[in-house]
Amino acid sequence: MKDLNEIIAEVRGNIAAACARSGRDASEVEIVAVTKTHGAETVDEAIRAGLLTIGENKVREAEWKKKASASAGQWHLIGHLQSNKVRRALEIFDFIHSVDSIKLADRIEFIADDMGALPHILLEVNMAGESSKTGMRPSDVREAFEHIQKNCPRITVEGLMTMAPYSEDPESSRVYFRELRLLKESLEKEFGVRLPHLSMGMSGDYVVAMEEGATLVRLGTVLFGSRPKISQA
């Protein structure tokens, strides 16, 4: 059985090869170690192994886990953010991947102003139009981005995020990742800004995501195995 260091080396090798195929530098890529339903000891193990960015789906779970962890890392919220949990999210997380509406952005701006915070976010886009997933429609992204640029001075939009539909074939994700990259590039061109991040790709399709420009790749199962159930989640 491979230990975490061996698994990370293999994953980083896959990322480097994928980046080479697409003419990219693998140093642009950050692994977001998703510790959903794992305990604080998994967070500590990940950070000791050099995975310094921890991804969590839920504010409540991250709250107790961050306190219980002995190691310092950067914490990313990758799951849906409810408006009534914005304040706690801004206290816990360094980066939010899942801003999916103008209304939520306005709420983040309001709370951030009250706290003196300067949030870094991604706009979550539902590229496949799946009713089971959150995220704004691709056609709504431009309006949301423009609104935030004009009305939310405390917020920095760093890029876009998506989840491809589940499939056993990683290639089926490519079209959604490519379209997200093109959408990001169109925003950069129109608004004259640089959006450095694309959060896309998970354990089953991260290699394809790398080939299509991902800079933040959200990995859980491939690193830590199947998820246990814990009572605090």
Short mmCIF file of C-alpha atoms in Angstrom, two decimals:
data_model
loop_
_atom_site.label_atom_id
_atom_site.label_comp_id
_atom_site.label_asym_id
_atom_site.label_seq_id
_atom_site.Cartn_x
_atom_site.Cartn_y
_atom_site.Cartn_z
CA MET A 1 0.00 0.00 0.00
CA LYS A 2 1.41 3.39 -1.01
CA ASP A 3 1.91 6.07 1.60
CA LEU A 4 0.77 9.65 1.03
CA ASN A 5 4.19 10.86 -0.09
CA GLU A 6 4.32 8.21 -2.80
CA ILE A 7 0.80 9.06 -3.95
CA ILE A 8 1.61 12.77 -4.09
CA ALA A 9 4.74 12.09 -6.12
CA GLU A 10 2.67 10.08 -8.61
CA VAL A 11 -0.01 12.78 -8.83
CA ARG A 12 2.58 15.52 -9.30
CA GLY A 13 4.16 13.44 -12.05
CA ASN A 14 0.81 13.15 -13.81
CA ILE A 15 0.29 16.90 -13.48
CA ALA A 16 3.76 17.67 -14.83
CA ALA A 17 3.22 15.40 -17.83
CA ALA A 18 -0.18 16.91 -18.58
CA CYS A 19 1.21 20.44 -18.32
CA ALA A 20 4.09 19.53 -20.63
CA ARG A 21 1.64 18.24 -23.22
CA SER A 22 -0.19 21.56 -23.17
CA GLY A 23 2.91 23.75 -23.07
CA ARG A 24 2.43 24.86 -19.46
CA ASP A 25 4.64 25.10 -16.41
CA ALA A 26 3.56 22.70 -13.67
CA SER A 27 4.58 25.28 -11.07
CA GLU A 28 1.37 27.16 -11.99
CA VAL A 29 -0.71 24.35 -10.47
CA GLU A 30 -1.80 24.12 -6.83
CA ILE A 31 -3.25 20.92 -5.42
CA VAL A 32 -6.22 21.60 -3.16
CA ALA A 33 -6.23 18.66 -0.76
CA VAL A 34 -9.90 17.92 -0.11
CA THR A 35 -10.27 16.47 3.38
CA LYS A 36 -14.06 16.30 3.40
CA THR A 37 -15.25 13.88 6.14
CA HIS A 38 -11.66 13.04 7.08
CA GLY A 39 -10.40 14.07 10.50
CA ALA A 40 -7.94 16.76 11.53
CA GLU A 41 -5.15 14.18 11.51
CA THR A 42 -5.55 13.92 7.73
CA VAL A 43 -5.13 17.69 7.45
CA ASP A 44 -1.93 17.50 9.47
CA GLU A 45 -0.65 14.58 7.40
CA ALA A 46 -1.36 16.44 4.16
CA ILE A 47 0.44 19.58 5.30
CA ARG A 48 3.44 17.60 6.53
CA ALA A 49 3.61 16.01 3.08
CA GLY A 50 3.73 19.41 1.41
CA LEU A 51 0.07 19.90 0.52
CA LEU A 52 -0.37 23.35 2.00
CA THR A 53 -3.84 24.12 0.61
CA ILE A 54 -6.76 22.40 2.31
CA GLY A 55 -10.19 22.23 0.67
CA GLU A 56 -13.44 21.81 2.57
CA ASN A 57 -17.03 21.65 1.38
CA LYS A 58 -18.76 22.85 4.52
CA VAL A 59 -18.20 25.83 6.79
CA ARG A 60 -19.22 23.89 9.89
CA GLU A 61 -16.86 21.02 9.22
CA ALA A 62 -13.93 23.31 8.46
CA GLU A 63 -14.57 25.28 11.65
CA TRP A 64 -13.95 22.42 14.07
CA LYS A 65 -11.33 20.76 11.89
CA LYS A 66 -9.19 23.85 11.55
CA LYS A 67 -9.23 24.31 15.33
CA ALA A 68 -8.32 20.65 15.87
CA SER A 69 -5.49 20.68 13.35
CA ALA A 70 -1.99 21.29 14.67
CA SER A 71 -0.65 22.46 11.32
CA ALA A 72 -1.03 25.79 9.55
CA GLY A 73 -2.19 25.78 5.95
CA GLN A 74 -4.32 27.80 3.59
CA TRP A 75 -8.01 26.90 3.69
CA HIS A 76 -10.26 26.98 0.62
CA LEU A 77 -14.05 26.68 0.64
CA ILE A 78 -15.00 24.58 -2.38
CA GLY A 79 -18.61 23.77 -1.51
CA HIS A 80 -21.78 25.82 -1.72
CA LEU A 81 -21.83 28.87 0.53
CA GLN A 82 -25.11 29.85 2.18
CA SER A 83 -25.61 33.56 2.75
CA ASN A 84 -26.17 33.06 6.48
CA LYS A 85 -22.71 31.49 6.81
CA VAL A 86 -20.74 34.18 4.99
CA ARG A 87 -19.32 35.74 8.15
CA ARG A 88 -18.02 32.43 9.47
CA ALA A 89 -16.64 31.56 6.05
CA LEU A 90 -14.69 34.81 5.89
CA GLU A 91 -13.29 34.11 9.35
CA ILE A 92 -12.20 30.56 8.45
CA PHE A 93 -11.26 30.50 4.79
CA ASP A 94 -8.52 32.24 2.83
CA PHE A 95 -10.19 31.64 -0.53
CA ILE A 96 -13.76 30.89 -1.69
CA HIS A 97 -14.26 28.90 -4.90
CA SER A 98 -18.04 28.88 -4.95
CA VAL A 99 -19.56 32.35 -5.44
CA ASP A 100 -22.54 31.52 -7.61
CA SER A 101 -24.66 34.69 -7.74
CA ILE A 102 -24.59 38.46 -7.60
CA LYS A 103 -26.70 38.26 -4.45
CA LEU A 104 -24.07 36.16 -2.69
CA ALA A 105 -21.27 38.46 -3.89
CA ASP A 106 -23.13 41.45 -2.47
CA ARG A 107 -23.55 39.64 0.84
CA ILE A 108 -19.83 38.83 0.94
CA GLU A 109 -19.00 42.47 0.18
CA PHE A 110 -21.30 43.72 2.94
CA ILE A 111 -19.88 41.37 5.58
CA ALA A 112 -16.31 41.89 4.41
CA ASP A 113 -16.71 45.63 4.75
CA ASP A 114 -18.00 45.18 8.30
CA MET A 115 -15.07 42.88 9.16
CA GLY A 116 -12.38 44.77 7.29
CA ALA A 117 -11.74 41.65 5.19
CA LEU A 118 -10.50 41.45 1.61
CA PRO A 119 -11.91 38.19 0.21
CA HIS A 120 -10.40 36.34 -2.73
CA ILE A 121 -13.01 34.42 -4.69
CA LEU A 122 -13.82 32.44 -7.80
CA LEU A 123 -17.10 32.59 -9.67
CA GLU A 124 -18.68 29.13 -9.81
CA VAL A 125 -20.10 28.27 -13.23
CA ASN A 126 -22.45 25.38 -13.96
CA MET A 127 -21.07 24.67 -17.41
CA ALA A 128 -23.27 21.61 -18.05
CA GLY A 129 -26.48 23.15 -16.74
CA GLU A 130 -27.02 20.32 -14.26
CA SER A 131 -29.99 20.93 -11.97
CA SER A 132 -28.28 18.97 -9.19
CA LYS A 133 -25.34 21.39 -9.04
CA THR A 134 -24.97 24.99 -7.98
CA GLY A 135 -23.23 27.61 -10.08
CA MET A 136 -24.34 30.40 -12.37
CA ARG A 137 -25.09 29.89 -16.05
CA PRO A 138 -22.22 30.70 -18.41
CA SER A 139 -24.38 33.44 -19.95
CA ASP A 140 -24.65 35.15 -16.54
CA VAL A 141 -20.94 35.26 -15.74
CA ARG A 142 -20.14 38.48 -17.56
CA GLU A 143 -22.88 40.41 -15.74
CA ALA A 144 -21.79 39.03 -12.37
CA PHE A 145 -18.15 39.85 -13.01
CA GLU A 146 -18.96 43.39 -14.13
CA HIS A 147 -21.20 43.92 -11.10
CA ILE A 148 -18.47 42.83 -8.70
CA GLN A 149 -15.87 44.98 -10.45
CA LYS A 150 -18.09 48.04 -10.11
CA ASN A 151 -19.85 47.46 -6.78
CA CYS A 152 -17.72 45.19 -4.62
CA PRO A 153 -14.35 46.90 -4.06
CA ARG A 154 -13.33 44.60 -1.21
CA ILE A 155 -13.66 41.46 -3.34
CA THR A 156 -10.92 40.22 -5.66
CA VAL A 157 -12.15 37.83 -8.36
CA GLU A 158 -9.28 35.46 -9.09
CA GLY A 159 -10.96 33.37 -11.79
CA LEU A 160 -13.62 30.73 -12.39
CA MET A 161 -14.58 27.33 -11.01
CA THR A 162 -16.64 24.43 -12.34
CA MET A 163 -17.51 20.79 -11.72
CA ALA A 164 -17.94 18.57 -14.74
CA PRO A 165 -20.75 15.98 -14.79
CA TYR A 166 -19.73 12.66 -13.29
CA SER A 167 -18.48 10.13 -15.81
CA GLU A 168 -16.19 7.12 -15.76
CA ASP A 169 -14.55 8.56 -18.89
CA PRO A 170 -12.32 11.54 -18.01
CA GLU A 171 -12.42 12.72 -21.62
CA SER A 172 -16.09 13.58 -21.27
CA SER A 173 -15.07 16.44 -18.95
CA ARG A 174 -12.82 18.10 -21.51
CA VAL A 175 -15.47 20.13 -23.29
CA TYR A 176 -16.61 21.75 -20.01
CA PHE A 177 -13.07 22.55 -18.91
CA ARG A 178 -12.21 24.00 -22.29
CA GLU A 179 -15.32 26.17 -22.35
CA LEU A 180 -14.54 27.47 -18.87
CA ARG A 181 -11.03 28.42 -19.96
CA LEU A 182 -12.38 30.23 -23.02
CA LEU A 183 -14.89 32.04 -20.83
CA LYS A 184 -12.11 33.19 -18.51
CA GLU A 185 -10.04 34.37 -21.46
CA SER A 186 -12.98 36.34 -22.86
CA LEU A 187 -13.42 38.13 -19.51
CA GLU A 188 -9.73 38.94 -19.39
CA LYS A 189 -9.82 40.39 -22.89
CA GLU A 190 -13.02 42.40 -22.44
CA PHE A 191 -12.21 43.87 -19.03
CA GLY A 192 -8.45 44.16 -19.41
CA VAL A 193 -7.74 42.11 -16.30
CA ARG A 194 -5.75 39.02 -15.43
CA LEU A 195 -7.69 36.14 -13.87
CA PRO A 196 -4.97 33.75 -12.75
CA HIS A 197 -7.04 30.79 -11.62
CA LEU A 198 -9.22 28.05 -13.02
CA SER A 199 -10.48 25.64 -10.35
CA MET A 200 -11.48 22.49 -12.20
CA GLY A 201 -10.72 18.81 -12.12
CA MET A 202 -11.10 16.25 -9.35
CA SER A 203 -9.68 12.80 -8.69
CA GLY A 204 -11.24 11.21 -11.77
CA ASP A 205 -10.49 13.87 -14.36
CA TYR A 206 -7.68 16.06 -13.06
CA VAL A 207 -5.27 15.10 -15.86
CA VAL A 208 -7.71 16.38 -18.49
CA ALA A 209 -8.24 19.52 -16.41
CA MET A 210 -4.50 20.14 -16.40
CA GLU A 211 -4.37 19.84 -20.17
CA GLU A 212 -7.14 22.43 -20.43
CA GLY A 213 -5.58 25.00 -18.13
CA ALA A 214 -6.52 24.22 -14.51
CA THR A 215 -4.44 26.00 -11.88
CA LEU A 216 -6.35 24.75 -8.80
CA VAL A 217 -7.18 21.05 -8.84
CA ARG A 218 -9.41 19.65 -6.10
CA LEU A 219 -8.21 16.18 -5.07
CA GLY A 220 -9.59 13.99 -2.32
CA THR A 221 -10.11 10.31 -3.08
CA VAL A 222 -6.95 9.93 -5.17
CA LEU A 223 -4.91 11.20 -2.21
CA PHE A 224 -6.71 9.88 0.86
CA GLY A 225 -8.85 6.99 -0.36
CA SER A 226 -12.59 6.64 0.11
CA ARG A 227 -14.25 9.10 2.46
CA PRO A 228 -15.19 7.95 5.97
CA LYS A 229 -18.31 9.19 7.71
CA ILE A 230 -17.73 11.39 10.73
CA SER A 231 -20.32 12.69 13.13
CA GLN A 232 -19.12 16.31 13.10
CA ALA A 233 -19.63 16.82 9.34
#
